[in-house]
Short mmCIF file of N, CA and C in Angstrom, two decimals:
data_model
loop_
_atom_site.label_atom_id
_atom_site.label_comp_id
_atom_site.label_asym_id
_atom_site.label_seq_id
_atom_site.Cartn_x
_atom_site.Cartn_y
_atom_site.Cartn_z
N ALA A 165 131.67 94.26 86.19
CA ALA A 165 132.09 95.28 86.83
C ALA A 165 131.66 95.78 88.16
N GLY A 166 132.71 96.07 88.82
CA GLY A 166 131.78 96.59 90.23
C GLY A 166 132.03 95.43 91.30
N GLN A 167 131.05 95.56 92.08
CA GLN A 167 131.31 94.78 93.62
C GLN A 167 130.66 93.27 93.11
N LYS A 168 131.44 91.89 93.42
CA LYS A 168 131.44 90.83 93.22
C LYS A 168 131.01 90.38 94.71
N LYS A 169 129.58 89.53 95.06
CA LYS A 169 129.32 89.11 96.12
C LYS A 169 129.36 87.63 96.11
N GLY A 170 129.53 86.89 97.19
CA GLY A 170 129.24 85.70 97.22
C GLY A 170 130.71 84.96 97.16
N ALA A 171 131.75 85.79 97.14
CA ALA A 171 133.10 84.98 97.27
C ALA A 171 133.43 84.77 98.60
N SER A 172 133.87 83.31 98.97
CA SER A 172 133.90 83.21 100.23
C SER A 172 135.26 83.06 100.69
N SER A 173 135.99 83.04 99.92
CA SER A 173 137.71 83.11 100.42
C SER A 173 138.33 83.72 98.91
N LEU A 174 139.53 84.18 99.62
CA LEU A 174 140.52 84.71 98.69
C LEU A 174 141.94 84.14 98.80
N VAL A 175 142.60 83.63 98.26
CA VAL A 175 143.88 83.00 98.18
C VAL A 175 145.37 83.84 97.75
N CYS A 176 145.97 84.47 98.47
CA CYS A 176 147.09 84.74 97.89
C CYS A 176 148.29 83.95 98.08
N HIS A 177 149.14 84.45 97.06
CA HIS A 177 150.42 83.30 96.84
C HIS A 177 151.53 84.35 97.37
N GLU A 178 152.37 84.02 97.86
CA GLU A 178 153.32 84.94 98.34
C GLU A 178 154.74 84.25 98.21
N GLY A 179 155.58 84.70 97.51
CA GLY A 179 156.83 84.50 97.19
C GLY A 179 157.74 85.16 98.20
N ARG A 180 158.60 84.24 98.95
CA ARG A 180 159.45 84.57 99.98
C ARG A 180 160.65 83.64 100.03
N LEU A 181 161.92 84.51 100.38
CA LEU A 181 163.06 83.85 100.61
C LEU A 181 163.09 82.90 101.29
N THR A 182 163.89 81.79 101.58
CA THR A 182 163.87 80.85 102.74
C THR A 182 165.32 81.98 103.88
N ARG A 183 165.17 81.65 105.20
CA ARG A 183 166.29 81.73 106.03
C ARG A 183 167.42 82.12 105.30
N THR A 184 168.03 80.99 104.73
CA THR A 184 169.36 81.05 103.90
C THR A 184 169.21 82.14 103.27
N GLY A 185 168.03 82.66 102.44
CA GLY A 185 168.26 83.54 101.16
C GLY A 185 168.66 83.00 100.09
N ARG A 186 168.88 81.49 99.89
CA ARG A 186 169.02 81.09 98.41
C ARG A 186 167.74 80.32 97.87
N ARG A 187 166.86 79.86 98.83
CA ARG A 187 165.58 79.37 98.11
C ARG A 187 164.53 80.47 98.02
N LEU A 188 163.67 80.29 97.03
CA LEU A 188 162.35 80.80 97.11
C LEU A 188 161.11 80.10 97.36
N GLN A 189 160.44 80.31 98.36
CA GLN A 189 159.65 79.57 98.67
C GLN A 189 158.01 80.18 98.93
N LEU A 190 157.17 79.54 98.13
CA LEU A 190 155.57 79.94 98.08
C LEU A 190 154.91 79.59 98.80
N VAL A 191 154.31 80.85 99.64
CA VAL A 191 153.26 80.75 100.68
C VAL A 191 152.11 81.19 100.19
N HIS A 192 151.12 80.20 100.73
CA HIS A 192 149.83 80.30 99.98
C HIS A 192 148.81 80.84 101.48
N ARG A 193 148.25 82.12 101.38
CA ARG A 193 147.24 82.52 102.78
C ARG A 193 146.05 82.29 102.14
N ARG A 194 145.04 82.22 102.78
CA ARG A 194 143.68 82.24 102.41
C ARG A 194 142.78 83.09 103.39
N PHE A 195 142.05 84.36 102.84
CA PHE A 195 141.52 84.84 103.51
C PHE A 195 140.14 85.01 103.21
N ALA A 196 139.08 85.06 104.33
CA ALA A 196 137.78 84.80 104.42
C ALA A 196 137.15 86.28 103.74
N VAL A 197 136.60 86.44 102.72
CA VAL A 197 135.95 87.70 102.40
C VAL A 197 134.36 87.59 102.16
N ASP A 198 133.80 88.95 102.33
CA ASP A 198 132.04 88.88 102.04
C ASP A 198 132.21 89.53 100.70
N SER A 199 132.91 90.33 100.05
CA SER A 199 133.05 90.37 98.70
C SER A 199 134.16 91.05 98.44
N PHE A 200 134.10 91.39 97.01
CA PHE A 200 135.45 92.07 96.22
C PHE A 200 135.18 93.10 95.40
N PHE A 201 136.15 93.80 94.74
CA PHE A 201 135.68 94.90 94.00
C PHE A 201 136.71 94.56 92.55
N GLU A 202 135.91 94.51 91.29
CA GLU A 202 136.52 94.90 90.19
C GLU A 202 137.58 96.13 89.90
N GLU A 203 138.71 95.87 89.60
CA GLU A 203 139.69 97.07 88.75
C GLU A 203 138.73 98.58 88.15
N ASP A 204 137.87 98.20 87.45
CA ASP A 204 137.06 99.56 87.16
C ASP A 204 135.93 99.95 88.01
N THR A 205 135.99 99.65 89.67
CA THR A 205 134.90 99.98 90.28
C THR A 205 135.39 101.63 90.25
N ASP A 206 134.45 102.57 90.55
CA ASP A 206 134.51 104.03 91.06
C ASP A 206 134.45 103.96 92.40
N ASN A 207 135.13 105.17 92.79
CA ASN A 207 135.31 105.37 94.17
C ASN A 207 133.62 105.58 94.77
N PHE A 208 132.60 106.28 94.04
CA PHE A 208 131.39 106.46 94.55
C PHE A 208 130.76 104.90 95.03
N GLU A 209 131.10 104.07 93.90
CA GLU A 209 130.77 102.48 93.98
C GLU A 209 131.00 101.81 94.96
N PHE A 210 132.37 101.96 95.46
CA PHE A 210 133.22 101.39 96.49
C PHE A 210 132.68 102.20 97.98
N TYR A 211 132.22 103.32 98.00
CA TYR A 211 131.74 103.89 98.80
C TYR A 211 130.50 103.56 99.37
N THR A 212 129.76 103.50 98.18
CA THR A 212 128.20 103.00 98.47
C THR A 212 128.02 101.88 98.98
N HIS A 213 128.93 100.62 98.85
CA HIS A 213 128.59 99.47 99.37
C HIS A 213 129.52 98.86 100.58
N THR A 214 130.65 100.10 100.82
CA THR A 214 131.44 99.81 102.19
C THR A 214 131.15 100.62 103.24
N LEU A 215 131.78 101.81 102.97
CA LEU A 215 131.62 102.93 104.13
C LEU A 215 130.17 103.44 104.36
N ARG A 216 129.54 103.80 103.28
CA ARG A 216 128.01 104.30 103.68
C ARG A 216 127.40 103.23 104.85
N PRO A 217 127.41 101.92 104.07
CA PRO A 217 126.59 101.16 105.31
C PRO A 217 127.32 101.14 106.69
N LEU A 218 128.68 101.05 106.79
CA LEU A 218 129.32 100.79 107.70
C LEU A 218 129.11 102.04 108.89
N PHE A 219 128.86 103.40 107.95
CA PHE A 219 128.44 104.53 108.75
C PHE A 219 127.37 104.50 109.35
N GLU A 220 126.14 104.13 108.60
CA GLU A 220 125.08 104.11 109.09
C GLU A 220 124.57 103.16 110.24
N HIS A 221 125.54 102.05 109.98
CA HIS A 221 125.39 100.72 111.16
C HIS A 221 126.21 101.43 112.39
N ALA A 222 126.99 102.22 112.25
CA ALA A 222 127.92 102.78 113.40
C ALA A 222 127.05 103.74 114.11
N VAL A 223 126.59 104.69 113.49
CA VAL A 223 125.29 105.71 113.96
C VAL A 223 124.43 104.96 114.73
N GLY A 224 123.70 104.17 113.90
CA GLY A 224 122.55 104.03 114.31
C GLY A 224 122.55 102.75 115.44
N GLN A 225 123.63 102.37 115.75
CA GLN A 225 123.86 101.44 116.79
C GLN A 225 124.63 101.81 118.05
N ALA A 226 125.35 103.19 117.78
CA ALA A 226 126.23 103.92 118.45
C ALA A 226 127.51 102.93 118.50
N GLY A 227 127.88 102.34 117.65
CA GLY A 227 128.99 101.79 117.74
C GLY A 227 130.26 101.96 116.89
N ASN A 228 131.19 100.98 116.59
CA ASN A 228 132.31 101.30 115.62
C ASN A 228 132.14 100.34 114.51
N GLY A 229 132.98 100.49 113.61
CA GLY A 229 133.25 99.87 112.29
C GLY A 229 134.59 100.13 111.87
N THR A 230 135.16 98.84 111.15
CA THR A 230 136.34 98.71 110.41
C THR A 230 136.56 98.03 109.28
N ILE A 231 137.21 98.97 108.26
CA ILE A 231 137.41 98.56 106.84
C ILE A 231 138.86 98.14 106.76
N VAL A 232 139.12 97.18 106.41
CA VAL A 232 140.71 96.58 106.09
C VAL A 232 140.72 96.77 104.81
N CYS A 233 141.75 97.27 104.12
CA CYS A 233 141.98 97.18 102.59
C CYS A 233 143.48 96.32 102.66
N TYR A 234 143.36 95.31 101.86
CA TYR A 234 144.62 94.58 101.65
C TYR A 234 145.16 94.22 100.36
N GLY A 235 146.39 94.47 100.27
CA GLY A 235 146.70 94.11 98.71
C GLY A 235 147.99 94.62 98.53
N GLN A 236 148.71 94.31 97.38
CA GLN A 236 149.82 94.62 96.81
C GLN A 236 150.00 96.10 96.51
N THR A 237 151.31 96.60 96.94
CA THR A 237 151.85 98.05 96.74
C THR A 237 151.34 98.48 95.58
N GLY A 238 150.74 99.72 95.18
CA GLY A 238 150.15 100.30 93.80
C GLY A 238 148.93 99.78 93.07
N THR A 239 148.01 99.00 94.03
CA THR A 239 147.19 98.64 93.36
C THR A 239 145.71 99.64 93.77
N GLY A 240 145.57 100.72 94.51
CA GLY A 240 144.88 101.14 94.38
C GLY A 240 144.18 101.46 95.69
N LYS A 241 144.44 100.66 96.84
CA LYS A 241 143.80 100.80 97.95
C LYS A 241 143.59 102.13 98.66
N THR A 242 144.89 102.94 98.85
CA THR A 242 144.83 104.23 99.23
C THR A 242 143.92 105.17 98.43
N HIS A 243 144.14 104.99 97.02
CA HIS A 243 143.60 106.09 95.98
C HIS A 243 142.02 105.70 96.38
N SER A 244 141.55 104.65 96.57
CA SER A 244 139.91 104.09 96.57
C SER A 244 139.50 104.59 97.75
N PHE A 245 140.18 104.45 98.86
CA PHE A 245 139.65 104.87 100.23
C PHE A 245 139.61 106.58 100.24
N ASN A 246 140.79 107.13 99.83
CA ASN A 246 140.80 108.75 99.69
C ASN A 246 139.83 109.03 99.00
N GLY A 247 139.23 108.66 97.99
CA GLY A 247 138.54 108.79 96.86
C GLY A 247 136.91 108.97 97.77
N CYS A 248 136.61 108.05 98.82
CA CYS A 248 135.64 108.07 99.35
C CYS A 248 135.47 109.23 100.56
N TRP A 249 136.43 109.95 101.08
CA TRP A 249 136.37 110.65 102.21
C TRP A 249 135.21 111.74 101.96
N ASN A 250 135.12 112.74 100.63
CA ASN A 250 134.29 113.44 100.27
C ASN A 250 132.80 113.11 100.29
N HIS A 251 132.79 111.87 99.63
CA HIS A 251 131.51 111.31 99.78
C HIS A 251 130.83 111.16 101.50
N LEU A 252 131.80 110.49 102.25
CA LEU A 252 131.18 110.32 103.40
C LEU A 252 131.17 111.78 104.30
N LEU A 253 131.92 112.81 104.10
CA LEU A 253 131.89 114.25 104.68
C LEU A 253 130.53 114.23 104.11
N SER A 254 130.47 114.62 102.85
CA SER A 254 128.77 115.16 102.90
C SER A 254 127.71 113.95 103.23
N HIS A 255 127.84 113.00 103.60
CA HIS A 255 126.68 112.16 103.93
C HIS A 255 126.88 112.40 105.94
N VAL A 256 127.91 112.66 106.12
CA VAL A 256 128.25 113.34 107.70
C VAL A 256 127.25 114.37 107.68
N GLY A 257 127.48 115.37 106.66
CA GLY A 257 126.84 116.75 106.73
C GLY A 257 124.96 116.61 106.63
N GLU A 258 124.52 115.52 106.18
CA GLU A 258 123.30 115.47 105.57
C GLU A 258 122.53 114.47 106.84
N THR A 259 123.18 113.82 107.68
CA THR A 259 123.13 112.85 108.82
C THR A 259 122.50 113.80 109.73
N GLU A 260 121.18 113.49 110.38
CA GLU A 260 120.95 114.75 111.38
C GLU A 260 120.89 113.66 113.18
N ALA A 261 121.26 114.58 113.90
CA ALA A 261 120.97 114.02 115.39
C ALA A 261 122.10 113.12 115.60
N ILE A 262 123.43 113.08 115.01
CA ILE A 262 124.63 112.39 115.40
C ILE A 262 125.71 113.38 116.43
N GLY A 263 126.18 112.47 117.21
CA GLY A 263 127.18 113.18 118.28
C GLY A 263 128.48 113.14 117.35
N ALA A 264 129.44 113.22 117.72
CA ALA A 264 130.80 113.22 117.31
C ALA A 264 131.03 112.16 116.51
N VAL A 265 131.88 112.43 115.59
CA VAL A 265 132.39 111.13 114.42
C VAL A 265 133.86 111.08 114.47
N GLU A 266 134.56 110.31 114.85
CA GLU A 266 135.74 109.79 114.63
C GLU A 266 136.34 109.20 113.56
N LEU A 267 136.98 109.67 112.97
CA LEU A 267 137.66 108.80 111.64
C LEU A 267 139.21 108.75 111.85
N CYS A 268 139.32 107.49 111.19
CA CYS A 268 140.78 107.27 111.77
C CYS A 268 141.47 106.53 110.23
N PHE A 269 142.52 106.80 110.12
CA PHE A 269 143.14 106.24 108.73
C PHE A 269 144.36 105.80 108.86
N PHE A 270 144.78 104.72 108.93
CA PHE A 270 146.24 104.21 109.28
C PHE A 270 146.91 103.41 107.70
N GLU A 271 148.03 103.41 107.43
CA GLU A 271 148.71 102.86 106.25
C GLU A 271 149.74 102.03 106.96
N VAL A 272 149.62 100.78 106.76
CA VAL A 272 150.75 99.94 107.32
C VAL A 272 151.67 99.63 106.28
N LEU A 273 152.77 99.52 106.54
CA LEU A 273 154.03 99.38 105.16
C LEU A 273 155.00 98.57 106.07
N GLY A 274 155.03 97.26 105.94
CA GLY A 274 155.72 96.26 106.49
C GLY A 274 155.41 96.04 108.02
N ARG A 275 156.34 96.62 108.73
CA ARG A 275 156.31 96.78 110.33
C ARG A 275 155.98 98.46 110.73
N ARG A 276 155.70 99.30 110.08
CA ARG A 276 155.79 100.55 110.27
C ARG A 276 153.97 101.08 110.08
N CYS A 277 153.90 101.94 110.58
CA CYS A 277 152.29 102.41 110.62
C CYS A 277 152.41 103.69 110.32
N PHE A 278 151.68 104.24 109.28
CA PHE A 278 151.68 105.68 109.08
C PHE A 278 150.52 106.31 109.32
#
């Protein structure tokens, strides 16, 4: 359960139709990853291992940070990320001597960005 470290890559097998629309073609895409999370990981654990360290680094180094959640529709990416907002906001309230904090959230669906 929870976060798994040490994974070096993840392979996604994507079925697509050829240009003619008559044959199915399987495309294999390999992505480098630092870690991944099991399906029973709760939002606090996800926050503790992802957003919190990134936030602390960005504030400490006066820098930026990015998290990309990738996966099939309906697998819980938005749910997990939305569940972390309250944890992050309480952490921001506890953090002393920080300036402005800008948080952006984009959802990409096909070629559209929401």
